[in-house]
Coordinates of N, CA and C in Angstrom, one line a residue:
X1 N 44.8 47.3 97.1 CA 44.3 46.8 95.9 C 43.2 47.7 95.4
X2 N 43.4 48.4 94.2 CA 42.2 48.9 93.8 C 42.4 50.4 94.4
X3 N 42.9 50.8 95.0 CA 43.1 52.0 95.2 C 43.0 53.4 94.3
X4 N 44.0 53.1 93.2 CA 43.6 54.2 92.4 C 42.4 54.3 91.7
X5 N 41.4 53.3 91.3 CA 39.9 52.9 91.0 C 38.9 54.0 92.2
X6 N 39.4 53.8 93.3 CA 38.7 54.2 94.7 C 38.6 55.6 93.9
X7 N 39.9 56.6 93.9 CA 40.1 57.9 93.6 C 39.5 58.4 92.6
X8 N 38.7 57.9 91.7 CA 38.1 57.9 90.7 C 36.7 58.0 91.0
X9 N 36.2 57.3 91.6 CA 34.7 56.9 92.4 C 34.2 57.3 93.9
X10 N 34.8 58.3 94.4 CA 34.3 58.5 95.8 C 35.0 59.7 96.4
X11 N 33.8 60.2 96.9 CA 33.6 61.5 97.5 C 34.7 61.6 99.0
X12 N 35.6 60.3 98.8 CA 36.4 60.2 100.5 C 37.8 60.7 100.0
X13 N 38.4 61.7 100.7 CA 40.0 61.9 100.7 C 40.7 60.8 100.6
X14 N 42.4 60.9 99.6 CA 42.7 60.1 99.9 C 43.3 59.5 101.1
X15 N 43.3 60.3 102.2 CA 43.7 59.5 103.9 C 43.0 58.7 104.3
X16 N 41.3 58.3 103.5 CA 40.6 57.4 103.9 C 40.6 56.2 103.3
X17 N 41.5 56.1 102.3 CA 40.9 55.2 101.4 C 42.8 54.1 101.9
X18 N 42.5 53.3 102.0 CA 43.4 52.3 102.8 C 43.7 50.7 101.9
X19 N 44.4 50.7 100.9 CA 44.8 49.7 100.3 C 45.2 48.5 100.9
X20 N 45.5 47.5 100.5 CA 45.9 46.2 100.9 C 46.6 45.2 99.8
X21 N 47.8 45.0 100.0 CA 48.9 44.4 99.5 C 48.0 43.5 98.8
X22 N 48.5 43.0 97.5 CA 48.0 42.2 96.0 C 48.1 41.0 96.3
X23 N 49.5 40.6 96.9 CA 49.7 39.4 97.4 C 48.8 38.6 98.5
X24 N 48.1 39.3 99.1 CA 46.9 38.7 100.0 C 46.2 38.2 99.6
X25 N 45.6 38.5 98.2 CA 44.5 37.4 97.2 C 44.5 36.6 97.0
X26 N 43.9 35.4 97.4 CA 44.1 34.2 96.4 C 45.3 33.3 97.0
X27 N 45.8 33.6 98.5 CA 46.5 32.0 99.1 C 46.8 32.0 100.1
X28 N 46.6 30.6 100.5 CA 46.8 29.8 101.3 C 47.3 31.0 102.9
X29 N 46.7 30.7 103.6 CA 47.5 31.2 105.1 C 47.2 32.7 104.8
X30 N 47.1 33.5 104.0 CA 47.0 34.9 104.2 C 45.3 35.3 103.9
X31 N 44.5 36.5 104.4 CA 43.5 36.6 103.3 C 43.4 38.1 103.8
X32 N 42.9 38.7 102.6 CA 42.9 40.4 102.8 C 42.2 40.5 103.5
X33 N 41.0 40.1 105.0 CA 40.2 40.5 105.8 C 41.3 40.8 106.9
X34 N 41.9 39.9 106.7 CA 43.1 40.1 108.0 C 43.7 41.5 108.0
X35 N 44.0 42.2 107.0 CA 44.4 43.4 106.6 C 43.2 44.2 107.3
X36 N 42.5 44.3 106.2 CA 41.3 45.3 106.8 C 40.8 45.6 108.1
X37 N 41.2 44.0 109.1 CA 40.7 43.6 110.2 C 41.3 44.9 110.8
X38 N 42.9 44.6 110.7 CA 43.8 45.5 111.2 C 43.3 47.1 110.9
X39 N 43.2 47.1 109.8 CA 43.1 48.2 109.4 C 42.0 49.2 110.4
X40 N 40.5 48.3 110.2 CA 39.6 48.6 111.0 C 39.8 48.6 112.9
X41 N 40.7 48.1 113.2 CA 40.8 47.9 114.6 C 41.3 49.1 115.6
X42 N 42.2 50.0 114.2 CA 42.5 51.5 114.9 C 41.4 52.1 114.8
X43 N 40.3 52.4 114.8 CA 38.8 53.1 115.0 C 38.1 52.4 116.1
X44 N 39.2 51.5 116.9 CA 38.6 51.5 118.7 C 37.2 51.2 118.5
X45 N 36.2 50.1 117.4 CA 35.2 49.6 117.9 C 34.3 48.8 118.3
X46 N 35.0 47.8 119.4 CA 35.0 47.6 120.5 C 33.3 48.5 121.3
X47 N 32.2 47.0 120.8 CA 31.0 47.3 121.5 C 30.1 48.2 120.7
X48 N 30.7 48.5 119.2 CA 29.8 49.3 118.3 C 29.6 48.4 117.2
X49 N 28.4 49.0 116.1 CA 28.0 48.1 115.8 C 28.4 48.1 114.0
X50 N 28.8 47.1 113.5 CA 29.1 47.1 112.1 C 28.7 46.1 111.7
X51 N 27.8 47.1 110.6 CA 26.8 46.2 109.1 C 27.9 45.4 108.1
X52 N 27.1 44.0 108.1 CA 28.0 43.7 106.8 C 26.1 43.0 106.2
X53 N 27.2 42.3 105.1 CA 26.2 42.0 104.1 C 25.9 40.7 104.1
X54 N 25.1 39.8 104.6 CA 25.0 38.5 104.5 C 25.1 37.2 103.5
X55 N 24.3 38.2 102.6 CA 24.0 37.6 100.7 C 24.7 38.4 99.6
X56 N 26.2 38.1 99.9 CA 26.7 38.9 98.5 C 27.9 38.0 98.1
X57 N 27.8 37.9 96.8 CA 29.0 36.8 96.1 C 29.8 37.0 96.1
X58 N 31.1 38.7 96.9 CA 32.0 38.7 97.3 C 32.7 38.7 98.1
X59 N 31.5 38.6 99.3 CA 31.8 39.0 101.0 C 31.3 36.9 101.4
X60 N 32.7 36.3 101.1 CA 32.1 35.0 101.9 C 31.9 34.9 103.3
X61 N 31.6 33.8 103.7 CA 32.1 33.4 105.1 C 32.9 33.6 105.6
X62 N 34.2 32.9 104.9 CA 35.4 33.0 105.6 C 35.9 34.1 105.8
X63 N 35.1 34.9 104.9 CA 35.7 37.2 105.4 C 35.2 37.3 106.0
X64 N 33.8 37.4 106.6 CA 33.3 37.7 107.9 C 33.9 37.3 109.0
X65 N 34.4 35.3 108.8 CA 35.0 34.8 110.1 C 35.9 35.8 110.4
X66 N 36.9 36.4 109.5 CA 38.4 36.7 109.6 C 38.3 38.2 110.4
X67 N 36.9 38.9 109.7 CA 36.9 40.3 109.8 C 36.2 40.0 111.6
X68 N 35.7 38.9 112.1 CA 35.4 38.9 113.5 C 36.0 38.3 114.4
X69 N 37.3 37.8 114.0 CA 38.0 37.6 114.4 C 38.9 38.7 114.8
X70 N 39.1 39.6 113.7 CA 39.6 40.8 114.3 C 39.0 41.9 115.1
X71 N 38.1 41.5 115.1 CA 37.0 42.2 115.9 C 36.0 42.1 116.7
X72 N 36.8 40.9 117.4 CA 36.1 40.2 118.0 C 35.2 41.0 119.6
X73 N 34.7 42.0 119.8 CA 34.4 42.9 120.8 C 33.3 44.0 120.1
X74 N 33.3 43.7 118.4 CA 31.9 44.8 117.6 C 30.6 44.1 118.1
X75 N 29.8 44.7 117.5 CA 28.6 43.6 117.1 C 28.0 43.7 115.7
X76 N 27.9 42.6 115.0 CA 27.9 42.2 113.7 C 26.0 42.3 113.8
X77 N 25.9 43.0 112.6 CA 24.8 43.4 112.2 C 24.7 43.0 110.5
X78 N 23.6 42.1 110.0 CA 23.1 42.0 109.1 C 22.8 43.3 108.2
X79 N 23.5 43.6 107.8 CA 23.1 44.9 106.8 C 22.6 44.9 105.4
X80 N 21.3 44.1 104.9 CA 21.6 43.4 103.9 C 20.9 44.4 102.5
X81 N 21.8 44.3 101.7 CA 21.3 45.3 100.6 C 21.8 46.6 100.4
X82 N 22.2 46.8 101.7 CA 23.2 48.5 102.2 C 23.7 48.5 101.3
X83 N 24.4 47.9 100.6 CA 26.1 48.7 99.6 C 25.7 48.4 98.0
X84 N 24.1 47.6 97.7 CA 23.8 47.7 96.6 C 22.8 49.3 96.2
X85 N 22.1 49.4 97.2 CA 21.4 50.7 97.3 C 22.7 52.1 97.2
X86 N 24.1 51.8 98.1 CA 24.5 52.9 97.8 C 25.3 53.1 96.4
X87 N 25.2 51.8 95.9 CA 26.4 51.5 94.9 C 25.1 52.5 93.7
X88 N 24.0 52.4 94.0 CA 23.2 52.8 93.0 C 23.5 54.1 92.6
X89 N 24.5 55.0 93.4 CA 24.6 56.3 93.4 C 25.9 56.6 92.7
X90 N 25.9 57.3 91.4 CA 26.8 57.1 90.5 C 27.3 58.5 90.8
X91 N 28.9 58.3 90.4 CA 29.6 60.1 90.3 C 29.4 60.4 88.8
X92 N 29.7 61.7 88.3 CA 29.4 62.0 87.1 C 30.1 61.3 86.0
X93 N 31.3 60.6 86.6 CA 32.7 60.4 85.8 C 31.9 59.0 85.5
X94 N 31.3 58.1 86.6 CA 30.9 56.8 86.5 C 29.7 56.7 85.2
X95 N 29.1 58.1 85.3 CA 27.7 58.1 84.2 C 28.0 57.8 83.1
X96 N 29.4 59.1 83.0 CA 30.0 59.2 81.7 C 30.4 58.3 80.7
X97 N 31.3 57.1 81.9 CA 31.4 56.2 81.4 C 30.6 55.0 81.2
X98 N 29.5 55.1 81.7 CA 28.6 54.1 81.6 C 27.7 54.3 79.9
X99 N 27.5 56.0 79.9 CA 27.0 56.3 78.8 C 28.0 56.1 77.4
X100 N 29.4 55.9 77.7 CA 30.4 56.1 76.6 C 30.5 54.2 76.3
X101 N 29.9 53.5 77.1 CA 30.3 52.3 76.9 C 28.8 52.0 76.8
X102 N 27.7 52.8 76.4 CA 26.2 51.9 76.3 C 26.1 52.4 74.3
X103 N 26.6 53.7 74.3 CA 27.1 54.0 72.6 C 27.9 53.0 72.0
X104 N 29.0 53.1 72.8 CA 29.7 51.5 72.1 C 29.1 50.5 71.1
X105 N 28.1 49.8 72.8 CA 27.3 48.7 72.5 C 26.2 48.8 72.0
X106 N 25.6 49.9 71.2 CA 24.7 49.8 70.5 C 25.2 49.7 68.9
X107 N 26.3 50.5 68.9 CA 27.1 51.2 67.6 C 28.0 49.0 66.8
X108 N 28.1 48.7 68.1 CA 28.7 47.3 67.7 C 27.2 46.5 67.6
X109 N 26.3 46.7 68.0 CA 25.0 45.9 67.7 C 24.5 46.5 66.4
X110 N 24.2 47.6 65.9 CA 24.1 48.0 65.0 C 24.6 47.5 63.7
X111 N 26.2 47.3 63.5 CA 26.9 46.5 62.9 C 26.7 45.2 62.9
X112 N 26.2 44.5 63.9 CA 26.0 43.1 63.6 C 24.9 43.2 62.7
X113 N 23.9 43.7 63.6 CA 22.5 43.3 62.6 C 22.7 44.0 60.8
X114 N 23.7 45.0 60.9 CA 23.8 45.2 59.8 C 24.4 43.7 58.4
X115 N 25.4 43.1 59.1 CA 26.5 42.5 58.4 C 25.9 40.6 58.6
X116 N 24.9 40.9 59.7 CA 24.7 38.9 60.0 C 23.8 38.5 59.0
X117 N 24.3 36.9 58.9 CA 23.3 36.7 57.0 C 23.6 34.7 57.9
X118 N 22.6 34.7 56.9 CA 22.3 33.0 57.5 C 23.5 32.2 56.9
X119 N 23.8 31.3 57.4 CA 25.1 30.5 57.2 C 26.1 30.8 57.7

């Protein structure tokens, strides 16, 4: 999932970047940690240590259960804030677009205040 988004935004080859089937989102008996679990388990880390994030509204509990479950032999490290600090680091393509969508929203603000009238 999200894959070609990845190729867009990151400095990693595509051999690194490791998708996970659509259908894992969102039911019952499946959940994409299980994937990843797997996915993470051929890098043999077993007694090494991997940061996650404790306070983030898309890493629940039940992904950490799943992802320690697969991994049950790491050691789970609080990493907290790690992936907001690196998210802060934009590629140029990301700027571009940030800047082509902040013209937008001035250019449509512009227009309101131009056109809004009481009633």
């Amino acid at each position: 999932m999200d894959a070609g988004s990845v190729s867009l935004t990151t400095h990693l080859g595509s051999e690194s970047v490791r998708p996970y089937a659509e259908d894992l989102v969102q039911r019952d008996g499946v959940h994409p940690m299980d994937a990843i679990g797997d996915s993470l388990a051929e890098f043999q880390l077993e007694g090494k240590r991997i940061g996650f994030e404790s306070d983030t509204y898309f890493f629940s509990f039940k992904a950490v259960e799943r992802l320690q479950a697969k991994l049950s032999n790491a050691i789970w490290v609080d990493a907290d804030l790690l992936v907001n600090w690196c998210r802060a680091v934009k590629s140029d393509l990301e700027i571009e677009a940030m800047r082509g969508a902040a013209r937008i929203a001035s250019h449509v603000m512009t227009l309101a205040c131009e056109h809004i009238a009481p009633g």
